Amino acid sequence: MPDDVGDDVLSNVQLRLKRFAFVDIDQSMEERSFGWVCFDDLLDAEWTTAGPEKGPYLAFSLRLDTRRIPPAVFKKHWMIALRQRMAQLAGEGKKFLSKDQKTELRDQVRQRLLMRSLPIPAVFDVVWSPRDNRVYLATTNTKIRTLFEELFAQTFETELEALTPVILGVELLGEAAEGRLTGFEGSLFVPTREVAADVAVPAAENPLGSGESAS
Amino acid sequence: MSLETLKAKDLALGQEFLTWIWFRSERSNGQWQTQDGVPFGLTFEGRVMVQSGEGDYLETAVCSGPGAELHEAKSGLLRGKKVHQAKLRMEEDGHGWHVTIKAEDFSTAGFKTPKVEFRLEEGQDPDGPFLEKMYLLERALLFFDQMFLQFLKLRFSPQWADELRAIRRWVDATAGSLP
């Protein structure tokens, strides 16, 4: 749920999306790139395929490309590079590599492998319904959600608030109910005879805290 | 209010709501109505997670089965557990939705709406299937919001005491009928 956005933002959605559009990293060595792309085509960061307006909705996608080196691949190439360097050192009559030299060698191996690995693309659909002030994101992954919330805030200069039970309750019942919702204490659903018989149950097993008693 | 306290309130409210809709669905045979009198169906389907306690004392039981009986999860209710995650089936006019809801943040997973045909026919609006999909998605969310609204109104009313007694009788009866 975004904070109220003005008409100036809503009339410039495509422009704003382009300002934070996805930039391809296939030809570079960047490890990660993310930004907005067209909802209908993940290769279209210019919105030539279709604009973001679809009926009363605004639809676009968050694309995230990541270069990954599998740990086993890195380990193998690190071992190869280390042995080559040690052999080279032995030829020069030396035996040890300093910590800094090892770090430098690690970085070199990493860079070499990054150059050879293709970025893995991932796309997460976003639908914004300004009519009822809701934004839908097609993932529950926490990292992606954080990335999305930050980029959305930058792009549209508005903060998003997750519709969790308390927040949805405030939306449905109105601000006046906020105190009741934030002060919510759970009821005890356990039948009375069970509670009476179960006096030895430690407090921590009852998550309901100081809710209504079962009497 | 600190973020941690708010999270605890979200969890308590969400768990109590999901547990209540299980009880309410069984009592009404899965028949619900929106505030405007539009009928829809909702039942628990096949998989439920119940939970109690917190931190080191957190206990979770996941129960799955073909129907909505889920006896093991119900016996968890008898020990003070509440529904933490549930797979729901909603229905309207013969169309079905499936969705898994989490109590702590109402996030959804495996959201399946009635089938939408994405192959375009000649002359059809290219955004047609998208708009149909969004309509169906928002329809299910409307049902969900309506159930939550009904719960909140009841929960903060004097009638909650009666409802609570009925829920306890249900927990007692359903757990008592365990094989």
CSV table of N, CA and C in Angstrom, one decimal, chain A residues 4-163:
chain,number,residue,atom,x,y,z
A,4,ASP,N,-0.1,8.3,-0.2
A,4,ASP,CA,-0.7,9.0,-1.2
A,4,ASP,C,0.2,9.5,-2.3
A,5,VAL,N,0.0,9.3,-3.5
A,5,VAL,CA,0.8,9.9,-4.6
A,5,VAL,C,0.0,10.9,-5.4
A,6,GLY,N,0.7,11.9,-5.8
A,6,GLY,CA,0.0,13.0,-6.5
A,6,GLY,C,-0.2,12.6,-8.0
A,7,ASP,N,-1.1,13.4,-8.7
A,7,ASP,CA,-1.3,13.2,-10.1
A,7,ASP,C,0.0,13.4,-10.9
A,8,ASP,N,0.9,14.2,-10.4
A,8,ASP,CA,2.1,14.5,-11.2
A,8,ASP,C,2.9,13.2,-11.3
A,9,VAL,N,2.9,12.3,-10.3
A,9,VAL,CA,3.6,11.1,-10.3
A,9,VAL,C,2.9,10.1,-11.2
A,10,LEU,N,1.5,10.0,-11.1
A,10,LEU,CA,0.8,9.1,-11.9
A,10,LEU,C,0.8,9.4,-13.4
A,11,SER,N,0.9,10.7,-13.7
A,11,SER,CA,0.9,11.0,-15.1
A,11,SER,C,2.3,10.8,-15.8
A,12,ASN,N,3.3,10.5,-14.9
A,12,ASN,CA,4.7,10.4,-15.4
A,12,ASN,C,5.3,9.0,-15.2
A,13,VAL,N,4.4,8.0,-15.0
A,13,VAL,CA,4.9,6.7,-14.6
A,13,VAL,C,5.9,6.1,-15.6
A,14,GLN,N,5.6,6.2,-16.9
A,14,GLN,CA,6.6,5.6,-17.8
A,14,GLN,C,7.9,6.3,-17.8
A,15,LEU,N,7.9,7.6,-17.7
A,15,LEU,CA,9.1,8.4,-17.6
A,15,LEU,C,10.0,8.0,-16.4
A,16,ARG,N,9.3,7.8,-15.2
A,16,ARG,CA,9.9,7.4,-14.0
A,16,ARG,C,10.5,6.0,-14.1
A,17,LEU,N,9.7,5.1,-14.7
A,17,LEU,CA,10.2,3.7,-14.9
A,17,LEU,C,11.5,3.7,-15.7
A,18,LYS,N,11.5,4.5,-16.8
A,18,LYS,CA,12.6,4.6,-17.7
A,18,LYS,C,13.9,5.1,-16.9
A,19,ARG,N,13.6,6.0,-16.0
A,19,ARG,CA,14.8,6.6,-15.2
A,19,ARG,C,15.4,5.5,-14.4
A,20,PHE,N,14.7,4.5,-14.0
A,20,PHE,CA,15.2,3.4,-13.2
A,20,PHE,C,15.1,2.1,-13.9
A,21,ALA,N,15.2,2.2,-15.2
A,21,ALA,CA,15.0,0.9,-16.0
A,21,ALA,C,16.2,0.0,-15.9
A,22,PHE,N,16.0,-1.2,-16.2
A,22,PHE,CA,17.0,-2.3,-16.1
A,22,PHE,C,18.1,-2.0,-17.1
A,23,VAL,N,19.4,-2.2,-16.7
A,23,VAL,CA,20.5,-2.0,-17.6
A,23,VAL,C,21.2,-3.4,-17.8
A,24,ASP,N,21.3,-3.8,-19.1
A,24,ASP,CA,21.8,-5.1,-19.4
A,24,ASP,C,23.3,-5.2,-19.0
A,25,ILE,N,23.7,-6.4,-18.4
A,25,ILE,CA,25.1,-6.6,-18.1
A,25,ILE,C,25.8,-7.8,-18.8
A,26,ASP,N,25.1,-8.2,-19.8
A,26,ASP,CA,25.7,-9.4,-20.6
A,26,ASP,C,27.1,-9.1,-21.1
A,27,GLN,N,27.3,-7.9,-21.5
A,27,GLN,CA,28.6,-7.6,-22.1
A,27,GLN,C,29.6,-6.9,-21.1
A,28,SER,N,29.2,-6.9,-19.8
A,28,SER,CA,30.1,-6.3,-18.9
A,28,SER,C,30.5,-7.3,-17.8
A,29,MET,N,31.2,-6.9,-16.7
A,29,MET,CA,31.5,-7.8,-15.7
A,29,MET,C,30.8,-7.6,-14.4
A,30,GLU,N,29.8,-6.7,-14.5
A,30,GLU,CA,29.0,-6.4,-13.3
A,30,GLU,C,28.4,-7.7,-12.7
A,31,GLU,N,28.4,-7.8,-11.4
A,31,GLU,CA,27.8,-9.0,-10.7
A,31,GLU,C,26.3,-9.0,-10.7
A,32,ARG,N,25.7,-7.8,-10.6
A,32,ARG,CA,24.3,-7.7,-10.4
A,32,ARG,C,23.7,-6.4,-11.1
A,33,SER,N,22.6,-6.5,-11.6
A,33,SER,CA,21.9,-5.4,-12.2
A,33,SER,C,20.4,-5.6,-12.0
A,34,PHE,N,19.7,-4.5,-11.6
A,34,PHE,CA,18.3,-4.6,-11.4
A,34,PHE,C,17.6,-3.3,-11.9
A,35,GLY,N,16.4,-3.4,-12.3
A,35,GLY,CA,15.6,-2.2,-12.7
A,35,GLY,C,14.3,-2.7,-13.3
A,36,TRP,N,13.5,-1.7,-13.8
A,36,TRP,CA,12.2,-2.0,-14.3
A,36,TRP,C,12.2,-2.4,-15.8
A,37,VAL,N,11.4,-3.3,-16.2
A,37,VAL,CA,11.2,-3.7,-17.6
A,37,VAL,C,9.7,-3.7,-17.9
A,38,CYS,N,9.4,-3.8,-19.2
A,38,CYS,CA,8.0,-3.9,-19.6
A,38,CYS,C,7.4,-5.1,-19.1
A,39,PHE,N,6.1,-5.0,-18.6
A,39,PHE,CA,5.4,-6.2,-18.1
A,39,PHE,C,5.3,-7.3,-19.1
A,40,ASP,N,5.1,-6.9,-20.4
A,40,ASP,CA,4.9,-7.9,-21.5
A,40,ASP,C,6.2,-8.5,-22.1
A,41,ASP,N,7.3,-7.9,-21.8
A,41,ASP,CA,8.6,-8.3,-22.4
A,41,ASP,C,9.8,-8.0,-21.5
A,42,LEU,N,10.4,-9.0,-21.0
A,42,LEU,CA,11.5,-8.7,-20.1
A,42,LEU,C,12.7,-8.1,-20.8
A,43,LEU,N,12.8,-8.2,-22.1
A,43,LEU,CA,13.9,-7.6,-22.8
A,43,LEU,C,13.7,-6.1,-23.2
A,44,ASP,N,12.5,-5.6,-22.9
A,44,ASP,CA,12.1,-4.3,-23.3
A,44,ASP,C,12.2,-3.3,-22.0
A,45,ALA,N,13.3,-2.5,-22.0
A,45,ALA,CA,13.4,-1.6,-20.9
A,45,ALA,C,13.1,-0.2,-21.4
A,46,GLU,N,12.5,-0.1,-22.6
A,46,GLU,CA,12.2,1.2,-23.2
A,46,GLU,C,10.7,1.4,-23.3
A,47,TRP,N,10.0,0.3,-23.0
A,47,TRP,CA,8.5,0.3,-23.1
A,47,TRP,C,8.0,0.6,-24.6
A,48,THR,N,8.8,0.0,-25.5
A,48,THR,CA,8.3,0.1,-26.9
A,48,THR,C,7.2,-1.0,-27.2
A,49,THR,N,7.3,-2.1,-26.5
A,49,THR,CA,6.3,-3.1,-26.7
A,49,THR,C,4.9,-2.6,-26.3
A,50,ALA,N,4.8,-2.1,-25.0
A,50,ALA,CA,3.5,-1.6,-24.5
A,50,ALA,C,3.8,-0.7,-23.3
A,51,GLY,N,3.0,0.2,-23.1
A,51,GLY,CA,3.1,1.1,-21.9
A,51,GLY,C,2.7,0.4,-20.7
A,52,PRO,N,3.0,1.0,-19.5
A,52,PRO,CA,2.6,0.4,-18.2
A,52,PRO,C,1.1,0.4,-17.9
A,53,GLU,N,0.3,1.2,-18.6
A,53,GLU,CA,-1.1,1.4,-18.3
A,53,GLU,C,-1.9,0.2,-18.9
A,54,LYS,N,-2.6,-0.5,-18.1
A,54,LYS,CA,-3.5,-1.6,-18.5
A,54,LYS,C,-4.8,-1.4,-17.8
A,55,GLY,N,-5.8,-0.9,-18.5
A,55,GLY,CA,-7.1,-0.6,-17.9
A,55,GLY,C,-6.8,0.4,-16.7
A,56,PRO,N,-7.4,0.0,-15.5
A,56,PRO,CA,-7.2,0.9,-14.4
A,56,PRO,C,-5.9,0.6,-13.6
A,57,TYR,N,-5.1,-0.3,-14.2
A,57,TYR,CA,-3.8,-0.7,-13.5
A,57,TYR,C,-2.6,-0.1,-14.1
A,58,LEU,N,-1.5,-0.2,-13.4
A,58,LEU,CA,-0.2,0.1,-13.9
A,58,LEU,C,0.6,-1.2,-13.7
A,59,ALA,N,1.1,-1.7,-14.8
A,59,ALA,CA,1.8,-3.0,-14.7
A,59,ALA,C,3.2,-2.9,-15.2
A,60,PHE,N,4.2,-3.4,-14.5
A,60,PHE,CA,5.6,-3.4,-14.9
A,60,PHE,C,6.3,-4.6,-14.2
A,61,SER,N,7.5,-4.8,-14.5
A,61,SER,CA,8.2,-5.9,-13.8
A,61,SER,C,9.6,-5.5,-13.3
A,62,LEU,N,10.0,-6.1,-12.2
A,62,LEU,CA,11.3,-5.8,-11.7
A,62,LEU,C,12.2,-7.0,-12.2
A,63,ARG,N,13.2,-6.6,-12.9
A,63,ARG,CA,14.2,-7.6,-13.4
A,63,ARG,C,15.5,-7.5,-12.7
A,64,LEU,N,15.9,-8.7,-12.3
A,64,LEU,CA,17.2,-8.7,-11.5
A,64,LEU,C,18.1,-9.8,-12.2
A,65,ASP,N,19.2,-9.4,-12.7
A,65,ASP,CA,20.2,-10.3,-13.3
A,65,ASP,C,21.4,-10.4,-12.3
A,66,THR,N,21.8,-11.7,-12.1
A,66,THR,CA,22.9,-11.9,-11.1
A,66,THR,C,23.9,-12.9,-11.7
A,67,ARG,N,25.1,-12.5,-11.6
A,67,ARG,CA,26.2,-13.5,-12.0
A,67,ARG,C,26.6,-14.3,-10.8
A,68,ARG,N,26.6,-15.6,-10.9
A,68,ARG,CA,26.9,-16.4,-9.7
A,68,ARG,C,28.0,-17.4,-10.0
A,69,ILE,N,29.0,-17.5,-9.1
A,69,ILE,CA,30.0,-18.5,-9.3
A,69,ILE,C,29.7,-19.6,-8.3
A,70,PRO,N,29.3,-20.8,-8.7
A,70,PRO,CA,29.1,-21.9,-7.8
A,70,PRO,C,30.3,-22.1,-6.9
A,71,PRO,N,30.1,-22.3,-5.6
A,71,PRO,CA,31.3,-22.4,-4.6
A,71,PRO,C,32.3,-23.5,-5.0
A,72,ALA,N,31.7,-24.6,-5.6
A,72,ALA,CA,32.6,-25.7,-5.9
A,72,ALA,C,33.5,-25.3,-7.1
A,73,VAL,N,32.9,-24.5,-8.0
A,73,VAL,CA,33.7,-24.1,-9.2
A,73,VAL,C,34.8,-23.1,-8.7
A,74,PHE,N,34.4,-22.2,-7.8
A,74,PHE,CA,35.4,-21.3,-7.3
A,74,PHE,C,36.6,-22.0,-6.6
A,75,LYS,N,36.2,-23.0,-5.8
A,75,LYS,CA,37.2,-23.7,-5.0
A,75,LYS,C,38.2,-24.4,-5.9
A,76,LYS,N,37.7,-25.0,-7.0
A,76,LYS,CA,38.5,-25.7,-7.9
A,76,LYS,C,39.5,-24.8,-8.6
A,77,HIS,N,39.0,-23.6,-9.1
A,77,HIS,CA,39.9,-22.7,-9.8
A,77,HIS,C,40.8,-22.0,-8.8
A,78,TRP,N,40.4,-21.8,-7.6
A,78,TRP,CA,41.3,-21.2,-6.6
A,78,TRP,C,42.4,-22.1,-6.3
A,79,MET,N,42.2,-23.4,-6.2
A,79,MET,CA,43.2,-24.4,-5.9
A,79,MET,C,44.2,-24.4,-7.1
A,80,ILE,N,43.7,-24.4,-8.3
A,80,ILE,CA,44.6,-24.4,-9.5
A,80,ILE,C,45.5,-23.2,-9.5
A,81,ALA,N,44.9,-22.0,-9.2
A,81,ALA,CA,45.6,-20.8,-9.3
A,81,ALA,C,46.7,-20.8,-8.1
A,82,LEU,N,46.3,-21.3,-7.0
A,82,LEU,CA,47.2,-21.3,-5.8
A,82,LEU,C,48.4,-22.2,-6.1
A,83,ARG,N,48.2,-23.4,-6.7
A,83,ARG,CA,49.3,-24.3,-7.0
A,83,ARG,C,50.2,-23.7,-8.0
A,84,GLN,N,49.6,-23.0,-9.0
A,84,GLN,CA,50.5,-22.4,-10.1
A,84,GLN,C,51.4,-21.3,-9.4
A,85,ARG,N,50.8,-20.5,-8.6
A,85,ARG,CA,51.5,-19.4,-7.9
A,85,ARG,C,52.6,-20.0,-7.0
A,86,MET,N,52.3,-21.1,-6.3
A,86,MET,CA,53.3,-21.7,-5.4
A,86,MET,C,54.4,-22.3,-6.2
A,87,ALA,N,54.1,-22.9,-7.3
A,87,ALA,CA,55.2,-23.5,-8.2
A,87,ALA,C,56.1,-22.3,-8.7
A,88,GLN,N,55.4,-21.2,-9.1
A,88,GLN,CA,56.1,-20.1,-9.6
A,88,GLN,C,57.1,-19.5,-8.5
A,89,LEU,N,56.6,-19.4,-7.2
A,89,LEU,CA,57.4,-19.0,-6.1
A,89,LEU,C,58.5,-19.9,-5.8
A,90,ALA,N,58.3,-21.2,-5.9
A,90,ALA,CA,59.3,-22.2,-5.7
A,90,ALA,C,60.5,-22.0,-6.7
A,91,GLY,N,60.1,-21.7,-7.9
A,91,GLY,CA,61.1,-21.4,-8.9
A,91,GLY,C,61.9,-20.2,-8.6
A,92,GLU,N,61.3,-19.2,-7.8
A,92,GLU,CA,62.1,-18.0,-7.4
A,92,GLU,C,62.8,-18.2,-6.1
A,93,GLY,N,62.7,-19.5,-5.5
A,93,GLY,CA,63.3,-19.8,-4.3
A,93,GLY,C,62.5,-19.3,-3.0
A,94,LYS,N,61.2,-19.0,-3.2
A,94,LYS,CA,60.4,-18.5,-2.1
A,94,LYS,C,59.4,-19.6,-1.7
A,95,LYS,N,58.9,-19.5,-0.4
A,95,LYS,CA,58.0,-20.5,0.0
A,95,LYS,C,56.6,-20.0,0.4
A,96,PHE,N,56.5,-18.7,0.8
A,96,PHE,CA,55.2,-18.3,1.3
A,96,PHE,C,54.5,-17.1,0.5
A,97,LEU,N,53.2,-17.1,0.6
A,97,LEU,CA,52.4,-16.0,0.0
A,97,LEU,C,51.9,-15.2,1.2
A,98,SER,N,52.0,-13.9,1.1
A,98,SER,CA,51.4,-13.1,2.2
A,98,SER,C,49.9,-13.1,2.1
A,99,LYS,N,49.3,-12.6,3.2
A,99,LYS,CA,47.8,-12.6,3.3
A,99,LYS,C,47.3,-11.7,2.2
A,100,ASP,N,47.9,-10.5,2.0
A,100,ASP,CA,47.5,-9.6,0.9
A,100,ASP,C,47.6,-10.2,-0.5
A,101,GLN,N,48.7,-11.0,-0.7
A,101,GLN,CA,48.9,-11.6,-2.0
A,101,GLN,C,47.8,-12.6,-2.2
A,102,LYS,N,47.4,-13.4,-1.2
A,102,LYS,CA,46.4,-14.4,-1.3
A,102,LYS,C,45.1,-13.7,-1.7
A,103,THR,N,44.8,-12.6,-1.0
A,103,THR,CA,43.5,-11.9,-1.2
A,103,THR,C,43.5,-11.4,-2.7
A,104,GLU,N,44.6,-10.9,-3.2
A,104,GLU,CA,44.7,-10.4,-4.5
A,104,GLU,C,44.5,-11.5,-5.5
A,105,LEU,N,45.1,-12.7,-5.2
A,105,LEU,CA,44.9,-13.8,-6.1
A,105,LEU,C,43.5,-14.3,-6.2
A,106,ARG,N,42.8,-14.3,-5.0
A,106,ARG,CA,41.4,-14.7,-4.9
A,106,ARG,C,40.6,-13.8,-5.8
A,107,ASP,N,40.8,-12.5,-5.7
A,107,ASP,CA,40.1,-11.5,-6.5
A,107,ASP,C,40.3,-11.8,-8.0
A,108,GLN,N,41.5,-12.1,-8.4
A,108,GLN,CA,41.8,-12.3,-9.8
A,108,GLN,C,41.0,-13.6,-10.3
A,109,VAL,N,41.0,-14.6,-9.5
A,109,VAL,CA,40.3,-15.8,-9.8
A,109,VAL,C,38.8,-15.5,-10.0
A,110,ARG,N,38.3,-14.8,-9.0
A,110,ARG,CA,36.9,-14.4,-9.0
A,110,ARG,C,36.5,-13.6,-10.3
A,111,GLN,N,37.4,-12.6,-10.6
A,111,GLN,CA,37.1,-11.8,-11.8
A,111,GLN,C,37.1,-12.6,-13.1
A,112,ARG,N,38.1,-13.5,-13.1
A,112,ARG,CA,38.2,-14.4,-14.3
A,112,ARG,C,37.0,-15.2,-14.5
A,113,LEU,N,36.5,-15.8,-13.4
A,113,LEU,CA,35.3,-16.6,-13.5
A,113,LEU,C,34.1,-15.8,-13.8
A,114,LEU,N,34.0,-14.6,-13.2
A,114,LEU,CA,32.8,-13.8,-13.5
A,114,LEU,C,32.7,-13.4,-14.9
A,115,MET,N,33.9,-13.2,-15.6
A,115,MET,CA,33.9,-12.9,-17.0
A,115,MET,C,33.3,-14.0,-17.9
A,116,ARG,N,33.5,-15.2,-17.3
A,116,ARG,CA,33.0,-16.4,-18.1
A,116,ARG,C,31.6,-16.8,-17.8
A,117,SER,N,31.0,-16.2,-16.7
A,117,SER,CA,29.6,-16.7,-16.4
A,117,SER,C,28.6,-15.7,-16.9
A,118,LEU,N,27.5,-16.3,-17.3
A,118,LEU,CA,26.4,-15.5,-17.8
A,118,LEU,C,25.5,-15.0,-16.7
A,119,PRO,N,25.0,-13.8,-16.8
A,119,PRO,CA,24.0,-13.4,-15.7
A,119,PRO,C,22.7,-14.2,-15.8
A,120,ILE,N,22.2,-14.5,-14.6
A,120,ILE,CA,20.9,-15.3,-14.6
A,120,ILE,C,19.8,-14.3,-14.4
A,121,PRO,N,18.9,-14.2,-15.3
A,121,PRO,CA,17.8,-13.2,-15.2
A,121,PRO,C,16.6,-13.8,-14.3
A,122,ALA,N,16.0,-12.9,-13.6
A,122,ALA,CA,14.8,-13.2,-12.8
A,122,ALA,C,13.9,-12.0,-12.9
A,123,VAL,N,12.6,-12.3,-13.1
A,123,VAL,CA,11.6,-11.3,-13.3
A,123,VAL,C,10.5,-11.4,-12.3
A,124,PHE,N,10.1,-10.3,-11.7
A,124,PHE,CA,9.0,-10.3,-10.7
A,124,PHE,C,7.9,-9.3,-11.1
A,125,ASP,N,6.7,-9.8,-11.3
A,125,ASP,CA,5.7,-8.9,-11.8
A,125,ASP,C,5.2,-7.9,-10.7
A,126,VAL,N,4.8,-6.7,-11.1
A,126,VAL,CA,4.3,-5.7,-10.2
A,126,VAL,C,3.0,-5.2,-10.8
A,127,VAL,N,2.0,-5.1,-10.0
A,127,VAL,CA,0.7,-4.5,-10.5
A,127,VAL,C,0.3,-3.4,-9.5
A,128,TRP,N,0.1,-2.2,-9.9
A,128,TRP,CA,-0.3,-1.1,-9.0
A,128,TRP,C,-1.7,-0.7,-9.4
A,129,SER,N,-2.6,-0.7,-8.4
A,129,SER,CA,-3.9,-0.3,-8.6
A,129,SER,C,-4.2,1.0,-7.9
A,130,PRO,N,-4.0,2.1,-8.6
A,130,PRO,CA,-4.1,3.4,-7.9
A,130,PRO,C,-5.5,3.6,-7.4
A,131,ARG,N,-6.5,3.0,-8.1
A,131,ARG,CA,-7.9,3.1,-7.7
A,131,ARG,C,-8.2,2.7,-6.2
A,132,ASP,N,-7.6,1.6,-5.8
A,132,ASP,CA,-7.7,1.3,-4.4
A,132,ASP,C,-6.4,1.3,-3.6
A,133,ASN,N,-5.5,2.0,-4.2
A,133,ASN,CA,-4.2,2.2,-3.5
A,133,ASN,C,-3.5,1.0,-3.0
A,134,ARG,N,-3.4,0.0,-3.9
A,134,ARG,CA,-2.7,-1.2,-3.6
A,134,ARG,C,-1.6,-1.6,-4.6
A,135,VAL,N,-0.5,-2.2,-4.2
A,135,VAL,CA,0.5,-2.6,-5.1
A,135,VAL,C,0.7,-4.1,-4.9
A,136,TYR,N,0.6,-4.9,-5.9
A,136,TYR,CA,0.9,-6.4,-5.8
A,136,TYR,C,2.2,-6.7,-6.3
A,137,LEU,N,3.0,-7.5,-5.6
A,137,LEU,CA,4.3,-8.0,-6.0
A,137,LEU,C,4.3,-9.5,-6.1
A,138,ALA,N,4.7,-10.1,-7.2
A,138,ALA,CA,4.5,-11.5,-7.3
A,138,ALA,C,5.7,-12.3,-6.8
A,139,THR,N,6.0,-12.1,-5.5
A,139,THR,CA,7.0,-12.9,-4.8
A,139,THR,C,6.9,-12.7,-3.3
A,140,THR,N,7.2,-13.7,-2.5
A,140,THR,CA,7.3,-13.4,-1.0
A,140,THR,C,8.7,-13.4,-0.5
A,141,ASN,N,9.7,-13.6,-1.5
A,141,ASN,CA,11.1,-13.6,-1.1
A,141,ASN,C,11.5,-12.2,-0.4
A,142,THR,N,12.0,-12.3,0.8
A,142,THR,CA,12.2,-11.1,1.6
A,142,THR,C,13.3,-10.2,1.0
A,143,LYS,N,14.3,-10.8,0.4
A,143,LYS,CA,15.4,-9.9,-0.2
A,143,LYS,C,14.8,-9.2,-1.4
A,144,ILE,N,14.0,-9.9,-2.2
A,144,ILE,CA,13.5,-9.3,-3.4
A,144,ILE,C,12.5,-8.2,-3.0
A,145,ARG,N,11.7,-8.5,-1.9
A,145,ARG,CA,10.7,-7.5,-1.4
A,145,ARG,C,11.4,-6.2,-1.0
A,146,THR,N,12.5,-6.4,-0.3
A,146,THR,CA,13.3,-5.2,0.2
A,146,THR,C,13.8,-4.4,-1.0
A,147,LEU,N,14.4,-5.1,-2.0
A,147,LEU,CA,14.9,-4.5,-3.2
A,147,LEU,C,13.8,-3.7,-3.9
A,148,PHE,N,12.7,-4.4,-4.0
A,148,PHE,CA,11.5,-3.8,-4.7
A,148,PHE,C,11.1,-2.5,-4.0
A,149,GLU,N,10.9,-2.6,-2.7
A,149,GLU,CA,10.4,-1.5,-1.9
A,149,GLU,C,11.3,-0.3,-2.0
A,150,GLU,N,12.6,-0.5,-2.0
A,150,GLU,CA,13.6,0.6,-2.1
A,150,GLU,C,13.5,1.2,-3.5
A,151,LEU,N,13.5,0.4,-4.5
A,151,LEU,CA,13.4,0.9,-5.9
A,151,LEU,C,12.1,1.6,-6.2
A,152,PHE,N,11.0,1.1,-5.6
A,152,PHE,CA,9.7,1.7,-5.8
A,152,PHE,C,9.7,3.1,-5.2
A,153,ALA,N,10.3,3.1,-4.0
A,153,ALA,CA,10.4,4.4,-3.2
A,153,ALA,C,11.2,5.4,-4.0
A,154,GLN,N,12.3,5.0,-4.6
A,154,GLN,CA,13.2,5.9,-5.3
A,154,GLN,C,12.4,6.4,-6.6
A,155,THR,N,11.8,5.5,-7.3
A,155,THR,CA,11.2,5.8,-8.5
A,155,THR,C,10.0,6.7,-8.4
A,156,PHE,N,9.1,6.4,-7.4
A,156,PHE,CA,7.8,7.1,-7.3
A,156,PHE,C,7.8,8.0,-6.1
A,157,GLU,N,8.9,8.1,-5.4
A,157,GLU,CA,9.0,9.0,-4.2
A,157,GLU,C,7.8,8.8,-3.3
A,158,THR,N,7.6,7.5,-3.0
A,158,THR,CA,6.5,7.2,-2.0
A,158,THR,C,6.9,5.9,-1.3
A,159,GLU,N,6.6,5.9,0.0
A,159,GLU,CA,7.0,4.7,0.8
A,159,GLU,C,5.8,3.6,0.7
A,160,LEU,N,6.2,2.4,0.7
A,160,LEU,CA,5.1,1.3,0.6
A,160,LEU,C,5.0,0.7,2.1
A,161,GLU,N,3.7,0.4,2.4
A,161,GLU,CA,3.5,-0.2,3.7
A,161,GLU,C,2.8,-1.6,3.4
A,162,ALA,N,3.4,-2.7,4.0
A,162,ALA,CA,2.8,-4.0,3.8
A,162,ALA,C,1.5,-4.1,4.5
A,163,LEU,N,0.5,-4.8,3.8
A,163,LEU,CA,-0.8,-5.0,4.3
A,163,LEU,C,-0.8,-6.2,5.3
